[in-house]
Amino acid sequence: MRVRTYIYDSAAAPDHVDRVRERLAARDEEIESLDVAGADDRSDAVREAMFAVRESVRIGTAPDEIYDESGEPDFSAGVLLTEEPTGRRNVHVGRDALEALADDE
Protein backbone atom coordinates (compact mmCIF):
# COMPACT_ATOMS: atom_id res chain seq x y z
CA MET A 1 0.00 0.00 0.00
CA ARG A 2 1.24 3.46 -0.88
CA VAL A 3 0.23 6.40 1.26
CA ARG A 4 -0.93 9.28 -0.91
CA THR A 5 -1.92 11.93 1.66
CA TYR A 6 -2.65 12.40 5.33
CA ILE A 7 -5.09 15.21 6.12
CA TYR A 8 -5.67 16.42 9.68
CA ASP A 9 -6.55 19.43 11.81
CA SER A 10 -3.84 20.05 14.40
CA ALA A 11 -6.04 22.55 16.26
CA ALA A 12 -8.52 19.81 17.23
CA ALA A 13 -6.61 16.56 16.76
CA PRO A 14 -7.16 13.58 19.07
CA ASP A 15 -4.16 11.57 20.35
CA HIS A 16 -4.18 9.02 17.54
CA VAL A 17 -3.36 11.72 14.94
CA ASP A 18 0.13 12.14 16.44
CA ARG A 19 0.63 8.36 16.39
CA VAL A 20 -0.39 8.22 12.74
CA ARG A 21 2.02 11.04 11.92
CA GLU A 22 4.84 9.22 13.76
CA ARG A 23 4.20 6.04 11.78
CA LEU A 24 4.11 8.00 8.54
CA ALA A 25 7.41 9.70 9.39
CA ALA A 26 9.02 6.27 9.82
CA ARG A 27 8.06 5.14 6.31
CA ASP A 28 10.58 5.17 3.46
CA GLU A 29 8.27 6.99 1.07
CA GLU A 30 7.63 10.70 0.71
CA ILE A 31 4.16 11.44 2.05
CA GLU A 32 2.06 14.52 1.41
CA SER A 33 0.57 15.87 4.60
CA LEU A 34 -2.03 18.62 4.93
CA ASP A 35 -2.79 20.31 8.24
CA VAL A 36 -5.89 22.41 7.61
CA ALA A 37 -5.30 24.38 10.83
CA GLY A 38 -1.72 25.20 9.87
CA ALA A 39 -2.53 26.50 6.40
CA ASP A 40 -2.34 30.19 5.52
CA ASP A 41 -5.96 30.07 4.38
CA ARG A 42 -8.08 27.46 6.15
CA SER A 43 -10.92 27.54 3.61
CA ASP A 44 -8.46 26.90 0.76
CA ALA A 45 -6.91 24.03 2.74
CA VAL A 46 -10.33 22.47 3.38
CA ARG A 47 -11.20 22.83 -0.30
CA GLU A 48 -7.90 21.16 -1.28
CA ALA A 49 -8.50 18.39 1.27
CA MET A 50 -12.00 17.72 -0.04
CA PHE A 51 -10.65 17.59 -3.58
CA ALA A 52 -8.11 14.95 -2.49
CA VAL A 53 -10.84 12.91 -0.78
CA ARG A 54 -13.15 13.13 -3.81
CA GLU A 55 -10.28 12.10 -6.09
CA SER A 56 -9.76 9.03 -3.89
CA VAL A 57 -13.39 7.95 -3.76
CA ARG A 58 -13.93 8.74 -7.45
CA ILE A 59 -17.33 7.13 -7.98
CA GLY A 60 -18.98 7.25 -4.61
CA THR A 61 -19.29 9.57 -1.69
CA ALA A 62 -16.91 10.79 0.94
CA PRO A 63 -17.21 9.00 4.29
CA ASP A 64 -19.76 10.53 6.66
CA GLU A 65 -17.09 10.62 9.40
CA ILE A 66 -15.36 13.59 7.79
CA TYR A 67 -18.37 15.86 8.30
CA ASP A 68 -19.41 17.57 11.52
CA GLU A 69 -22.98 17.82 12.85
CA SER A 70 -23.74 20.78 10.57
CA GLY A 71 -22.49 18.98 7.45
CA GLU A 72 -19.22 20.90 7.14
CA PRO A 73 -15.92 19.07 6.46
CA ASP A 74 -14.09 18.28 9.70
CA PHE A 75 -10.62 16.75 9.49
CA SER A 76 -9.90 16.65 13.22
CA ALA A 77 -10.07 12.81 13.26
CA GLY A 78 -7.50 12.61 10.45
CA VAL A 79 -7.98 11.14 6.97
CA LEU A 80 -5.42 8.80 5.41
CA LEU A 81 -5.63 8.34 1.64
CA THR A 82 -3.89 5.22 0.33
CA GLU A 83 -3.46 3.40 -2.95
CA GLU A 84 -3.10 -0.34 -3.49
CA PRO A 85 -0.71 -1.75 -6.13
CA THR A 86 -3.77 -2.39 -8.31
CA GLY A 87 -4.60 1.33 -8.30
CA ARG A 88 -7.55 1.01 -5.94
CA ARG A 89 -7.67 3.94 -3.52
CA ASN A 90 -8.89 3.79 0.05
CA VAL A 91 -9.98 6.37 2.60
CA HIS A 92 -9.20 5.61 6.25
CA VAL A 93 -10.77 7.97 8.79
CA GLY A 94 -9.72 8.37 12.42
CA ARG A 95 -8.28 5.32 14.19
CA ASP A 96 -8.80 3.28 11.02
CA ALA A 97 -5.70 5.02 9.69
CA LEU A 98 -3.62 3.47 12.49
CA GLU A 99 -5.04 0.04 11.71
CA ALA A 100 -4.32 0.42 7.99
CA LEU A 101 -0.71 1.37 8.70
CA ALA A 102 -0.29 -1.50 11.19
CA ASP A 103 -1.71 -3.97 8.65
CA ASP A 104 0.80 -2.72 6.07
CA GLU A 105 3.87 -3.31 8.28
Coordinates of C-alpha atoms in Angstrom, one line a residue:
M1 CA 0.0 0.0 0.0
R2 CA 1.2 3.5 -0.9
V3 CA 0.2 6.4 1.3
R4 CA -0.9 9.3 -0.9
T5 CA -1.9 11.9 1.7
Y6 CA -2.7 12.4 5.3
I7 CA -5.1 15.2 6.1
Y8 CA -5.7 16.4 9.7
D9 CA -6.6 19.4 11.8
S10 CA -3.8 20.1 14.4
A11 CA -6.0 22.6 16.3
A12 CA -8.5 19.8 17.2
A13 CA -6.6 16.6 16.8
P14 CA -7.2 13.6 19.1
D15 CA -4.2 11.6 20.3
H16 CA -4.2 9.0 17.5
V17 CA -3.4 11.7 14.9
D18 CA 0.1 12.1 16.4
R19 CA 0.6 8.4 16.4
V20 CA -0.4 8.2 12.7
R21 CA 2.0 11.0 11.9
E22 CA 4.8 9.2 13.8
R23 CA 4.2 6.0 11.8
L24 CA 4.1 8.0 8.5
A25 CA 7.4 9.7 9.4
A26 CA 9.0 6.3 9.8
R27 CA 8.1 5.1 6.3
D28 CA 10.6 5.2 3.5
E29 CA 8.3 7.0 1.1
E30 CA 7.6 10.7 0.7
I31 CA 4.2 11.4 2.0
E32 CA 2.1 14.5 1.4
S33 CA 0.6 15.9 4.6
L34 CA -2.0 18.6 4.9
D35 CA -2.8 20.3 8.2
V36 CA -5.9 22.4 7.6
A37 CA -5.3 24.4 10.8
G38 CA -1.7 25.2 9.9
A39 CA -2.5 26.5 6.4
D40 CA -2.3 30.2 5.5
D41 CA -6.0 30.1 4.4
R42 CA -8.1 27.5 6.1
S43 CA -10.9 27.5 3.6
D44 CA -8.5 26.9 0.8
A45 CA -6.9 24.0 2.7
V46 CA -10.3 22.5 3.4
R47 CA -11.2 22.8 -0.3
E48 CA -7.9 21.2 -1.3
A49 CA -8.5 18.4 1.3
M50 CA -12.0 17.7 0.0
F51 CA -10.7 17.6 -3.6
A52 CA -8.1 15.0 -2.5
V53 CA -10.8 12.9 -0.8
R54 CA -13.1 13.1 -3.8
E55 CA -10.3 12.1 -6.1
S56 CA -9.8 9.0 -3.9
V57 CA -13.4 7.9 -3.8
R58 CA -13.9 8.7 -7.4
I59 CA -17.3 7.1 -8.0
G60 CA -19.0 7.3 -4.6
T61 CA -19.3 9.6 -1.7
A62 CA -16.9 10.8 0.9
P63 CA -17.2 9.0 4.3
D64 CA -19.8 10.5 6.7
E65 CA -17.1 10.6 9.4
I66 CA -15.4 13.6 7.8
Y67 CA -18.4 15.9 8.3
D68 CA -19.4 17.6 11.5
E69 CA -23.0 17.8 12.8
S70 CA -23.7 20.8 10.6
G71 CA -22.5 19.0 7.5
E72 CA -19.2 20.9 7.1
P73 CA -15.9 19.1 6.5
D74 CA -14.1 18.3 9.7
F75 CA -10.6 16.7 9.5
S76 CA -9.9 16.6 13.2
A77 CA -10.1 12.8 13.3
G78 CA -7.5 12.6 10.4
V79 CA -8.0 11.1 7.0
L80 CA -5.4 8.8 5.4
L81 CA -5.6 8.3 1.6
T82 CA -3.9 5.2 0.3
E83 CA -3.5 3.4 -3.0
E84 CA -3.1 -0.3 -3.5
P85 CA -0.7 -1.8 -6.1
T86 CA -3.8 -2.4 -8.3
G87 CA -4.6 1.3 -8.3
R88 CA -7.6 1.0 -5.9
R89 CA -7.7 3.9 -3.5
N90 CA -8.9 3.8 0.1
V91 CA -10.0 6.4 2.6
H92 CA -9.2 5.6 6.3
V93 CA -10.8 8.0 8.8
G94 CA -9.7 8.4 12.4
R95 CA -8.3 5.3 14.2
D96 CA -8.8 3.3 11.0
A97 CA -5.7 5.0 9.7
L98 CA -3.6 3.5 12.5
E99 CA -5.0 0.0 11.7
A100 CA -4.3 0.4 8.0
L101 CA -0.7 1.4 8.7
A102 CA -0.3 -1.5 11.2
D103 CA -1.7 -4.0 8.6
D104 CA 0.8 -2.7 6.1
E105 CA 3.9 -3.3 8.3

